[in-house]
Coordinates of C-alpha atoms (C1' of nucleotides) in Angstrom, one line a residue:
Chain E
M1 CA 95.4 95.5 99.7
A2 CA 93.3 94.0 97.0
S3 CA 90.6 96.4 97.8
G4 CA 92.8 99.4 97.5
T5 CA 92.2 99.6 93.8
K6 CA 88.5 99.3 94.3
T7 CA 88.4 102.1 96.9
L8 CA 90.3 104.3 94.5
S9 CA 88.0 103.7 91.6
E10 CA 85.0 104.3 93.9
A11 CA 86.6 107.5 94.9
R12 CA 86.9 108.6 91.4
K13 CA 83.3 108.2 91.0
G14 CA 83.0 110.3 94.1
V15 CA 84.7 113.2 92.5
S16 CA 82.3 113.2 89.6
A17 CA 79.5 112.8 92.0
L18 CA 80.9 115.8 93.7
C19 CA 80.8 117.8 90.5
S20 CA 77.2 117.0 89.9
A21 CA 75.9 117.1 93.4
A22 CA 73.1 119.3 92.4
K23 CA 71.4 116.4 90.7
G24 CA 72.0 114.0 93.6
A25 CA 69.2 111.8 94.9
A26 CA 66.1 113.9 95.2
L27 CA 65.4 114.6 98.8
D28 CA 62.5 116.1 100.7
A29 CA 63.1 119.8 101.0
L30 CA 62.6 121.4 104.4
P31 CA 58.9 122.0 104.6
A32 CA 58.0 125.6 104.4
A33 CA 55.7 125.3 107.5
I34 CA 58.7 125.1 109.7
G35 CA 60.0 128.5 108.6
L36 CA 56.9 130.2 109.9
Q37 CA 57.5 129.1 113.4
A38 CA 61.3 129.4 113.7
A39 CA 63.5 132.2 114.7
I40 CA 66.2 132.7 112.1
L41 CA 69.6 133.1 113.6
R42 CA 72.6 134.4 111.6
T43 CA 75.7 132.8 113.2
R44 CA 79.3 133.8 113.2
R45 CA 82.4 132.3 114.5
G46 CA 83.0 132.6 118.2
Q47 CA 79.3 132.7 119.1
T48 CA 77.7 130.0 121.2
L49 CA 74.0 129.0 121.0
A50 CA 72.3 128.3 124.3
P51 CA 71.1 124.7 123.8
S52 CA 68.0 125.2 126.0
F53 CA 66.4 128.4 127.0
D54 CA 64.8 128.9 130.4
G55 CA 64.6 125.2 130.6
V56 CA 62.4 125.0 127.5
E57 CA 63.5 122.3 125.2
T58 CA 64.6 123.7 121.9
A59 CA 65.2 122.4 118.4
F60 CA 67.8 123.8 115.9
I61 CA 67.8 123.3 112.2
V62 CA 71.0 124.1 110.4
R63 CA 70.3 126.0 107.1
A64 CA 73.8 127.0 106.2
G65 CA 77.3 126.7 107.6
V66 CA 78.5 124.2 110.2
L67 CA 77.6 123.8 113.8
T68 CA 79.7 122.0 116.4
L69 CA 78.4 120.2 119.4
Q70 CA 80.9 120.4 122.2
L71 CA 81.0 118.4 125.3
T72 CA 83.2 119.0 128.3
L73 CA 83.2 116.4 131.0
P74 CA 84.6 117.0 134.5
D75 CA 88.4 116.2 134.6
S76 CA 88.5 115.8 130.9
S77 CA 89.2 118.0 128.0
R78 CA 86.7 119.2 125.5
Q79 CA 85.4 116.9 122.8
I80 CA 83.6 118.0 119.7
V81 CA 81.1 115.3 119.6
A82 CA 79.4 116.0 116.3
L83 CA 79.5 118.4 113.3
L84 CA 76.1 119.5 112.1
F85 CA 75.8 120.5 108.5
S86 CA 73.1 122.1 106.5
G87 CA 69.8 120.2 106.9
D88 CA 70.7 118.7 110.2
V89 CA 68.4 118.9 113.2
F90 CA 69.5 119.2 116.7
R91 CA 67.3 118.9 119.8
S92 CA 68.4 120.1 123.2
N93 CA 67.4 116.9 124.8
F94 CA 70.2 115.1 122.9
I95 CA 72.6 116.5 125.5
P96 CA 73.6 114.3 128.3
P97 CA 72.6 115.6 131.8
H98 CA 75.4 116.9 134.0
A99 CA 77.6 117.5 131.1
E100 CA 78.7 120.9 130.0
A101 CA 77.6 121.1 126.4
T102 CA 77.9 123.9 123.9
L103 CA 76.4 124.4 120.5
A104 CA 78.9 126.6 118.6
P105 CA 78.8 127.7 115.0
A106 CA 82.0 127.2 113.1
G107 CA 81.8 130.3 111.0
T108 CA 79.0 132.2 109.4
G109 CA 75.8 130.4 108.7
E110 CA 72.1 130.3 109.3
V111 CA 70.3 128.4 112.0
W112 CA 66.6 128.1 112.6
R113 CA 65.5 127.8 116.2
M114 CA 62.2 126.8 117.6
R115 CA 60.7 125.2 120.6
L116 CA 60.8 121.5 120.5
A117 CA 57.2 121.3 121.4
S118 CA 56.3 123.4 118.4
L119 CA 58.3 121.2 116.1
D120 CA 56.6 118.1 117.5
K121 CA 53.2 119.7 117.0
L122 CA 54.1 120.5 113.4
A123 CA 55.3 117.0 112.9
A124 CA 52.1 115.5 114.2
S125 CA 50.0 117.5 111.8
D126 CA 52.2 117.5 108.7
P127 CA 53.6 114.2 107.4
A128 CA 56.1 116.1 105.3
V129 CA 57.7 117.5 108.4
T130 CA 57.8 114.0 109.9
R131 CA 59.4 112.7 106.8
Y132 CA 62.0 115.4 106.9
L133 CA 62.8 114.8 110.5
D134 CA 63.1 111.1 110.0
Q135 CA 65.5 111.5 107.1
A136 CA 67.6 114.0 108.8
L137 CA 67.8 111.8 111.8
A138 CA 68.8 108.7 109.9
N139 CA 71.4 110.7 108.1
Q140 CA 72.9 112.0 111.3
M141 CA 72.8 108.7 113.1
A142 CA 74.6 107.1 110.2
R143 CA 77.3 109.8 110.3
Q144 CA 77.6 109.5 114.0
A145 CA 78.1 105.7 113.7
L146 CA 80.9 106.4 111.2
H147 CA 82.4 108.9 113.5
V148 CA 82.5 106.4 116.3
A149 CA 84.2 103.9 114.1
T150 CA 86.6 106.6 113.1
L151 CA 87.5 107.4 116.7
G152 CA 87.6 103.8 117.8
Q153 CA 89.5 102.1 115.0
F154 CA 91.3 104.5 112.8
S155 CA 94.9 105.6 113.0
C156 CA 95.5 109.3 113.4
E157 CA 96.2 109.7 109.7
Q158 CA 93.1 107.9 108.8
R159 CA 91.0 110.1 111.1
V160 CA 92.4 113.3 109.5
V161 CA 91.9 112.0 106.0
T162 CA 88.3 111.0 106.9
L163 CA 87.5 114.5 108.0
L164 CA 89.0 116.0 104.9
V165 CA 87.0 113.7 102.8
E166 CA 83.8 114.6 104.7
L167 CA 84.4 118.3 104.5
A168 CA 85.3 118.1 100.8
L169 CA 82.1 116.3 100.1
R170 CA 80.0 118.6 102.2
T171 CA 81.3 122.0 101.6
G172 CA 83.9 121.6 98.8
V173 CA 84.0 123.5 95.5
S174 CA 85.6 121.8 92.6
L175 CA 88.5 123.8 91.1
P176 CA 91.0 123.0 88.4
S177 CA 93.6 122.6 91.1
G178 CA 91.5 120.3 93.2
V179 CA 88.7 120.5 95.7
A180 CA 88.7 123.6 97.8
F181 CA 86.8 124.1 101.0
E182 CA 86.6 126.2 104.1
L183 CA 88.2 124.9 107.2
P184 CA 85.9 126.5 109.6
F185 CA 88.0 125.4 112.6
N186 CA 91.4 126.0 113.9
R187 CA 93.8 123.2 114.6
K188 CA 92.6 122.8 118.2
D189 CA 89.0 122.3 117.1
I190 CA 89.8 119.7 114.5
A191 CA 92.0 117.9 117.0
D192 CA 89.2 117.9 119.5
Y193 CA 86.8 116.5 117.0
L194 CA 89.2 113.7 115.9
G195 CA 90.3 112.9 119.4
L196 CA 93.9 113.7 118.9
N197 CA 96.5 116.3 119.8
P198 CA 97.0 119.5 117.9
D199 CA 100.7 118.8 117.5
T200 CA 100.1 115.4 116.0
L201 CA 97.4 116.9 113.7
S202 CA 99.9 119.4 112.4
R203 CA 102.5 116.7 111.8
I204 CA 99.9 114.7 109.8
M205 CA 98.8 117.6 107.7
S206 CA 102.4 118.3 106.8
R207 CA 102.9 114.7 105.9
L208 CA 99.8 114.9 103.6
K209 CA 101.1 118.1 102.0
T210 CA 104.5 116.5 101.4
A211 CA 102.7 113.5 99.8
G212 CA 101.0 115.9 97.5
L213 CA 97.5 115.0 98.6
I214 CA 96.6 118.4 99.8
G215 CA 97.9 121.8 98.9
H216 CA 99.2 124.7 100.8
S217 CA 96.3 126.4 102.3
E218 CA 95.7 130.0 103.3
R219 CA 94.3 130.5 106.7
N220 CA 91.1 128.6 107.2
R221 CA 91.0 127.1 103.7
A222 CA 92.2 123.8 102.4
V223 CA 92.7 122.4 98.9
V224 CA 92.6 118.7 98.2
R225 CA 94.9 118.1 95.3
D226 CA 94.2 114.4 94.8
F227 CA 90.8 113.4 96.0
P228 CA 90.9 109.8 94.8
A229 CA 94.2 109.2 96.6
L230 CA 92.9 110.8 99.7
A231 CA 89.7 108.8 99.7
A232 CA 91.7 105.7 99.2
R233 CA 93.3 106.3 102.6
S234 CA 90.1 106.5 104.5
P235 CA 88.1 103.3 105.2
A236 CA 85.0 105.5 105.6
A237 CA 85.3 107.2 102.3
R238 CA 82.7 105.2 100.5
P239 CA 80.0 105.4 103.1
L240 CA 80.6 109.1 103.5
L241 CA 80.2 109.6 99.7
E242 CA 77.0 107.7 99.7
I243 CA 75.6 109.6 102.6
S244 CA 76.5 113.0 101.2
G245 CA 74.7 112.1 98.1
R246 CA 71.7 110.8 99.9
G247 CA 71.6 113.4 102.6
R248 CA 72.3 116.5 100.6
I249 CA 69.3 118.6 101.2
E250 CA 70.6 121.6 99.5
P251 CA 73.6 121.3 97.3
A252 CA 76.5 122.9 99.1
L253 CA 78.5 123.2 96.0
G254 CA 77.2 125.2 93.2
G255 CA 78.6 125.7 89.7
A256 CA 80.7 128.3 91.3
A257 CA 83.8 126.7 89.9
Chain K
M1 CA 92.1 117.0 141.7
A2 CA 89.8 119.3 143.7
S3 CA 86.9 117.7 142.1
G4 CA 87.8 114.2 143.0
T5 CA 86.1 114.4 146.3
K6 CA 83.0 115.8 144.7
T7 CA 82.9 113.0 142.1
L8 CA 83.2 110.5 144.8
S9 CA 80.4 111.8 146.9
E10 CA 78.3 112.0 143.9
A11 CA 79.1 108.5 143.2
R12 CA 78.0 107.4 146.6
K13 CA 74.6 109.0 145.8
G14 CA 74.8 106.9 142.7
V15 CA 75.0 103.7 144.6
S16 CA 71.9 104.4 146.6
A17 CA 70.2 105.5 143.5
L18 CA 71.2 102.1 142.2
C19 CA 69.5 100.4 145.1
S20 CA 66.3 102.2 144.6
A21 CA 66.1 102.4 140.9
A22 CA 62.6 101.1 140.9
K23 CA 61.4 104.4 142.0
G24 CA 63.5 106.4 139.6
A25 CA 62.0 109.2 137.6
A26 CA 58.7 108.0 136.2
L27 CA 58.9 107.4 132.6
D28 CA 56.5 106.6 129.9
A29 CA 56.1 102.9 129.5
L30 CA 56.2 101.3 126.2
P31 CA 52.8 101.8 124.7
A32 CA 50.8 98.6 124.4
A33 CA 49.8 99.4 120.9
I34 CA 53.2 98.6 119.7
G35 CA 53.1 95.1 121.0
L36 CA 50.2 94.3 118.8
Q37 CA 52.2 95.0 115.6
A38 CA 55.6 93.7 116.5
A39 CA 57.1 90.3 116.1
I40 CA 58.6 89.1 119.4
L41 CA 62.1 87.7 119.0
R42 CA 63.9 85.8 121.7
T43 CA 67.6 86.3 121.3
R44 CA 70.6 84.4 122.3
R45 CA 74.3 84.9 122.0
G46 CA 75.9 84.3 118.7
Q47 CA 72.7 85.1 116.7
T48 CA 72.6 88.1 114.4
L49 CA 69.5 90.0 113.5
A50 CA 69.2 91.1 109.8
P51 CA 68.9 94.9 110.1
S52 CA 66.7 95.1 107.0
F53 CA 64.6 92.5 105.5
D54 CA 64.1 92.3 101.7
G55 CA 65.0 96.0 101.6
V56 CA 62.1 96.9 103.9
E57 CA 63.1 99.3 106.6
T58 CA 62.7 97.8 110.0
A59 CA 62.6 99.0 113.6
F60 CA 63.8 97.1 116.6
I61 CA 62.8 97.7 120.2
V62 CA 64.9 96.1 122.9
R63 CA 62.8 94.7 125.7
A64 CA 65.4 92.7 127.6
G65 CA 69.1 92.0 127.3
V66 CA 71.6 93.9 125.3
L67 CA 72.1 94.4 121.6
T68 CA 75.3 95.4 119.9
L69 CA 75.5 97.4 116.7
Q70 CA 78.6 96.4 114.9
L71 CA 80.1 98.1 112.0
T72 CA 82.9 96.8 109.7
L73 CA 84.5 99.2 107.2
P74 CA 86.7 98.1 104.4
D75 CA 90.3 97.7 105.4
S76 CA 89.4 98.3 109.0
S77 CA 88.5 96.1 111.9
R78 CA 85.2 95.8 113.5
Q79 CA 83.8 98.5 115.7
I80 CA 80.9 98.0 118.1
V81 CA 79.3 101.3 117.6
A82 CA 76.6 101.2 120.2
L83 CA 75.1 99.1 122.9
L84 CA 71.3 99.0 123.0
F85 CA 69.7 98.4 126.3
S86 CA 66.2 97.7 127.3
G87 CA 63.9 100.4 126.0
D88 CA 66.1 101.4 123.2
V89 CA 64.8 101.7 119.6
F90 CA 66.9 101.0 116.6
R91 CA 65.9 101.7 113.0
S92 CA 67.6 100.1 110.0
N93 CA 68.1 103.4 108.3
F94 CA 70.5 104.4 111.0
I95 CA 73.1 102.3 109.3
P96 CA 75.5 104.0 107.0
P97 CA 75.3 102.8 103.4
H98 CA 78.2 100.7 102.0
A99 CA 79.1 99.6 105.5
E100 CA 78.8 96.1 106.7
A101 CA 76.6 96.4 109.8
T102 CA 75.3 93.7 112.1
L103 CA 72.9 93.8 114.9
A104 CA 73.9 91.1 117.4
P105 CA 72.4 90.2 120.7
A106 CA 74.9 89.9 123.5
G107 CA 73.2 87.1 125.4
T108 CA 69.6 86.1 125.9
G109 CA 67.0 88.8 125.7
E110 CA 63.9 89.9 124.0
V111 CA 63.5 92.2 121.0
W112 CA 60.4 93.4 119.2
R113 CA 60.7 93.8 115.5
M114 CA 58.3 95.6 113.2
R115 CA 58.3 97.5 109.9
L116 CA 59.5 101.0 110.2
A117 CA 56.5 102.2 108.3
S118 CA 54.1 100.5 110.8
L119 CA 55.9 102.2 113.7
D120 CA 55.7 105.5 112.0
K121 CA 52.0 105.0 111.3
L122 CA 51.5 104.2 115.0
A123 CA 53.4 107.2 116.0
A124 CA 51.3 109.4 113.8
S125 CA 48.1 108.3 115.4
D126 CA 49.1 107.8 119.0
P127 CA 50.9 110.6 120.8
A128 CA 52.0 108.2 123.5
V129 CA 54.0 106.3 120.9
T130 CA 55.6 109.5 119.7
R131 CA 56.5 110.5 123.2
Y132 CA 58.1 107.1 123.9
L133 CA 60.1 107.3 120.7
D134 CA 61.3 110.8 121.4
Q135 CA 62.4 109.9 124.9
A136 CA 64.2 106.8 123.8
L137 CA 65.9 108.8 121.0
A138 CA 67.0 111.6 123.3
N139 CA 68.4 109.0 125.7
Q140 CA 70.3 107.1 123.1
M141 CA 71.7 110.3 121.5
A142 CA 72.9 111.4 124.9
R143 CA 74.6 108.1 125.5
Q144 CA 76.1 108.1 122.1
A145 CA 77.5 111.6 122.7
L146 CA 79.2 110.3 125.9
H147 CA 80.5 107.4 124.0
V148 CA 82.1 109.6 121.5
A149 CA 83.7 111.6 124.2
T150 CA 84.9 108.4 125.8
L151 CA 86.6 107.2 122.6
G152 CA 88.0 110.6 121.8
Q153 CA 89.3 111.9 125.1
F154 CA 89.6 109.1 127.7
S155 CA 92.7 107.1 128.4
C156 CA 92.3 103.4 128.1
E157 CA 91.7 102.9 131.8
Q158 CA 89.0 105.6 131.8
R159 CA 87.3 103.9 129.0
V160 CA 87.2 100.6 130.7
V161 CA 86.0 102.1 133.9
T162 CA 83.3 104.0 132.1
L163 CA 81.9 100.8 130.6
L164 CA 81.9 99.1 133.9
V165 CA 80.0 102.0 135.5
E166 CA 77.5 101.9 132.6
L167 CA 76.9 98.2 132.9
A168 CA 76.7 98.3 136.6
L169 CA 74.0 101.0 136.4
R170 CA 72.1 99.3 133.6
T171 CA 72.2 95.7 134.5
G172 CA 73.8 95.5 137.9
V173 CA 72.4 93.8 141.0
S174 CA 73.4 95.1 144.4
L175 CA 75.0 92.5 146.6
P176 CA 76.7 92.7 150.0
S177 CA 80.0 92.2 148.2
G178 CA 79.4 94.9 145.6
V179 CA 77.5 95.4 142.5
A180 CA 77.4 92.3 140.3
F181 CA 76.4 92.2 136.7
E182 CA 76.6 90.0 133.6
L183 CA 79.4 90.7 131.2
P184 CA 77.6 89.6 128.1
F185 CA 80.7 90.1 126.0
N186 CA 84.0 88.4 125.7
R187 CA 87.2 90.4 125.8
K188 CA 87.3 91.0 122.1
D189 CA 83.8 92.5 122.1
I190 CA 84.6 94.9 124.9
A191 CA 87.8 95.9 123.2
D192 CA 86.0 96.5 120.0
Y193 CA 83.5 98.7 121.8
L194 CA 86.1 100.7 123.6
G195 CA 88.4 101.0 120.6
L196 CA 91.3 99.3 122.2
N197 CA 93.2 96.1 122.0
P198 CA 92.1 92.9 123.9
D199 CA 95.6 92.5 125.4
T200 CA 95.5 96.1 126.7
L201 CA 92.0 95.5 128.1
S202 CA 93.2 92.4 129.9
R203 CA 96.0 94.3 131.5
I204 CA 93.7 97.1 132.6
M205 CA 91.3 94.7 134.2
S206 CA 94.1 93.0 136.1
R207 CA 95.2 96.4 137.3
L208 CA 91.7 97.3 138.5
K209 CA 91.5 93.9 140.3
T210 CA 94.8 94.6 142.0
A211 CA 93.6 98.0 143.1
G212 CA 90.6 96.3 144.7
L213 CA 88.0 98.1 142.6
I214 CA 86.6 95.0 141.0
G215 CA 86.5 91.4 142.2
H216 CA 87.5 88.2 140.6
S217 CA 84.8 87.3 138.2
E218 CA 83.6 84.0 137.0
R219 CA 83.3 83.7 133.3
N220 CA 81.0 86.4 131.9
R221 CA 80.3 88.0 135.2
A222 CA 81.9 90.9 137.0
V223 CA 81.6 92.3 140.5
V224 CA 82.4 95.9 141.3
R225 CA 83.7 96.0 144.8
D226 CA 84.0 99.7 145.2
F227 CA 81.6 101.6 143.1
P228 CA 82.3 105.1 144.3
A229 CA 86.0 104.7 143.7
L230 CA 85.3 103.3 140.3
A231 CA 82.9 106.1 139.4
A232 CA 85.5 108.6 140.6
R233 CA 87.8 107.3 137.9
S234 CA 85.4 108.0 135.0
P235 CA 84.7 111.5 134.0
A236 CA 81.4 110.3 132.5
A237 CA 80.1 108.7 135.7
R238 CA 77.8 111.5 136.7
P239 CA 76.1 111.9 133.4
L240 CA 75.7 108.2 133.0
L241 CA 74.2 108.0 136.5
E242 CA 71.7 110.7 135.6
I243 CA 70.8 109.1 132.3
S244 CA 70.3 105.7 133.8
G245 CA 67.9 107.2 136.3
R246 CA 66.1 109.2 133.7
G247 CA 66.1 106.6 131.0
R248 CA 65.3 103.5 132.9
I249 CA 62.1 102.3 131.4
E250 CA 61.9 99.1 133.3
P251 CA 64.0 98.7 136.4
A252 CA 66.8 96.3 135.5
L253 CA 67.6 95.5 139.0
G254 CA 64.9 94.1 141.3
G255 CA 65.1 93.5 145.0
A256 CA 66.8 90.3 143.9
A257 CA 69.6 91.0 146.4
Chain Y
dC1 C1' 106.8 148.3 114.4
dG2 C1' 105.8 145.3 118.2
dG3 C1' 102.6 142.1 120.4
dT4 C1' 99.7 138.2 120.3
dC5 C1' 97.8 134.2 118.6
dC6 C1' 98.3 130.2 116.1
dA7 C1' 100.9 126.7 113.5
dT8 C1' 105.0 124.0 112.9
dT9 C1' 108.7 121.1 114.2
dG10 C1' 112.3 118.6 117.1
dA11 C1' 113.5 115.8 121.1
dC12 C1' 112.0 113.0 124.4
dA13 C1' 108.7 110.5 127.5
dT14 C1' 104.7 107.8 127.7
dC15 C1' 101.3 104.9 126.3
dT16 C1' 99.6 101.3 123.4
dT17 C1' 100.0 97.6 120.3
dT18 C1' 102.2 93.5 118.6
dC19 C1' 103.9 89.0 119.0
dA20 C1' 104.6 85.1 121.5
dA21 C1' 104.3 81.9 125.3
dG22 C1' 101.9 79.9 128.9
dG23 C1' 97.8 79.1 132.0
dC24 C1' 93.0 78.5 132.8
dT25 C1' 88.3 77.1 131.7
dT26 C1' 85.0 74.4 129.2
dG27 C1' 83.3 70.7 126.6
dT28 C1' 84.0 66.0 124.7
dG29 C1' 84.8 61.3 124.6
dG30 C1' 86.9 57.3 126.5
Chain R
dC1 C1' 86.0 60.2 136.5
dC2 C1' 89.9 61.5 133.8
dA3 C1' 92.5 62.9 129.6
dC4 C1' 92.6 65.8 125.9
dA5 C1' 91.6 69.5 122.7
dA6 C1' 90.0 74.1 121.8
dG7 C1' 89.2 78.6 122.9
dC8 C1' 89.9 82.4 125.7
dC9 C1' 92.5 85.0 129.0
dT10 C1' 96.8 86.7 131.0
dT11 C1' 101.4 88.4 130.9
dG12 C1' 106.2 89.7 129.3
dA13 C1' 109.4 92.0 126.1
dA14 C1' 110.1 94.9 122.2
dA15 C1' 108.6 97.9 118.7
dG16 C1' 105.7 101.4 117.2
dA17 C1' 102.7 105.2 117.6
dT18 C1' 101.1 109.2 119.9
dG19 C1' 101.4 112.8 123.5
dT20 C1' 104.2 116.5 125.9
dC21 C1' 107.1 120.2 126.2
dA22 C1' 109.6 123.8 124.3
dA23 C1' 111.5 126.7 120.8
dT24 C1' 110.8 128.9 116.4
dG25 C1' 108.4 131.1 112.7
dG26 C1' 104.5 133.5 110.4
dA27 C1' 100.1 136.0 110.1
dC28 C1' 97.2 139.4 111.7
dC29 C1' 96.1 143.5 114.6
dG30 C1' 96.7 147.5 116.7

DNA sequence: CGGTCCATTGACATCTTTCAAGGCTTGTGG
DNA sequence: CCACAAGCCTTGAAAGATGTCAATGGACCG
């Protein structure tokens, strides 16, 4: 465990990065041109967004909140394939054919929807749009790769910790007592994202609470008491940290604390 | 298991689709313009391709053979995050930061390499290039989503079966005895792709052989004896079938048989 | 106040990994 | 052509991890 220490110190840096995310690496903002063509949807929990509409390919841009991409295969249970955060772009043609896919907001938020063809046309004429799409794509692919590694290699506890780290970085607010964030999912959703069983998930959360890493949470909220220690338990913590700095298109945590 | 029958009959259709892949859905061919700017690399097993070169973002286009994208996170073992087949496009900025990533050919093949900036410039001026990139991307995203579901929800046997189906569809040749294809990986590689342990994988392969689904293979080859039965065991078979028809940019199986 | 949904937790069954031994294939050198 | 070494694959037994089932408790809603 020679690298344990290193991970920990890296994680500490992460916490401060978290506190000053507003000045993270300057990124291209979402070009205003897109806003003119998109329909603005206000989302809330329980809704589902039809991925394509009358067979017309559609693009979604997340502006606030979290979207889940769910996939249900025949004779298999549901898998939440990806979480889409603010800034992310989703195209309906990313969905495998013959699979039942759903795009569901995990809580209130804002999503812009437009025809894929319109977005492509915009991209062709406006380099800023192209740049934005490229960046968003790179960011999402990198996260997806990490998620694959998470599902493929990590133990159950590592998976849970990794999600907590990701959510803390994405939507967390720094408080004296730790980093607090919304848990926009119920246990089943989280379990479906991490590829494990709700009971197992519950056990692991209890274990983490006992270990003092996370605090008692009200419904749908979580508080990370010891971020460095938590990050030290996830092999993906450092990459996630880096991505969240790089990819943060609008700072998800204000000076609210 | 009411849907078992259905899956099976679907799978039968798949086999015939397999035999006539050459007339699959007409797809945009790789625009010639790209060839003028790319360096052509002939790959062989054991090589690794440097994802980025002097910090310059790079794009790779697979023309023949299979590429593996490997990710090694600190304190964790290697994960093969994705398989890239003929037609696929990979960009170095898809790699998560602070992660050790390798692009390794799994056998002989051909890869085109160019600067990402050059490819973007081409895409900006040539709509055919844009269209090709969009299609390739949609295809890869769809497969990646299936792979996530595979890792997250499937039992070990289902995972193995799914890979066999995918390889049969991608690189298989129809023979009287079944569908034969190269296994360009050793046991460890396959295990790392499916997120399981080489020993377990070996056991499962033996079980499938005993069940008569696959045949005895020489080193690095496999023969699927009963494709429909195999496909019936993978919840992802139908989507994969559809994708391989849709995404096949150059028919990987000729009338060789 | 009672019902419903969700989370927690224990006991147990199952699946998967680990460790270790042995066999098979491949390549090398006599 | 054969013997030997190295690497990979297979397989058994035991340990460990995770999933399943069922009972309990708590929060929210009417």
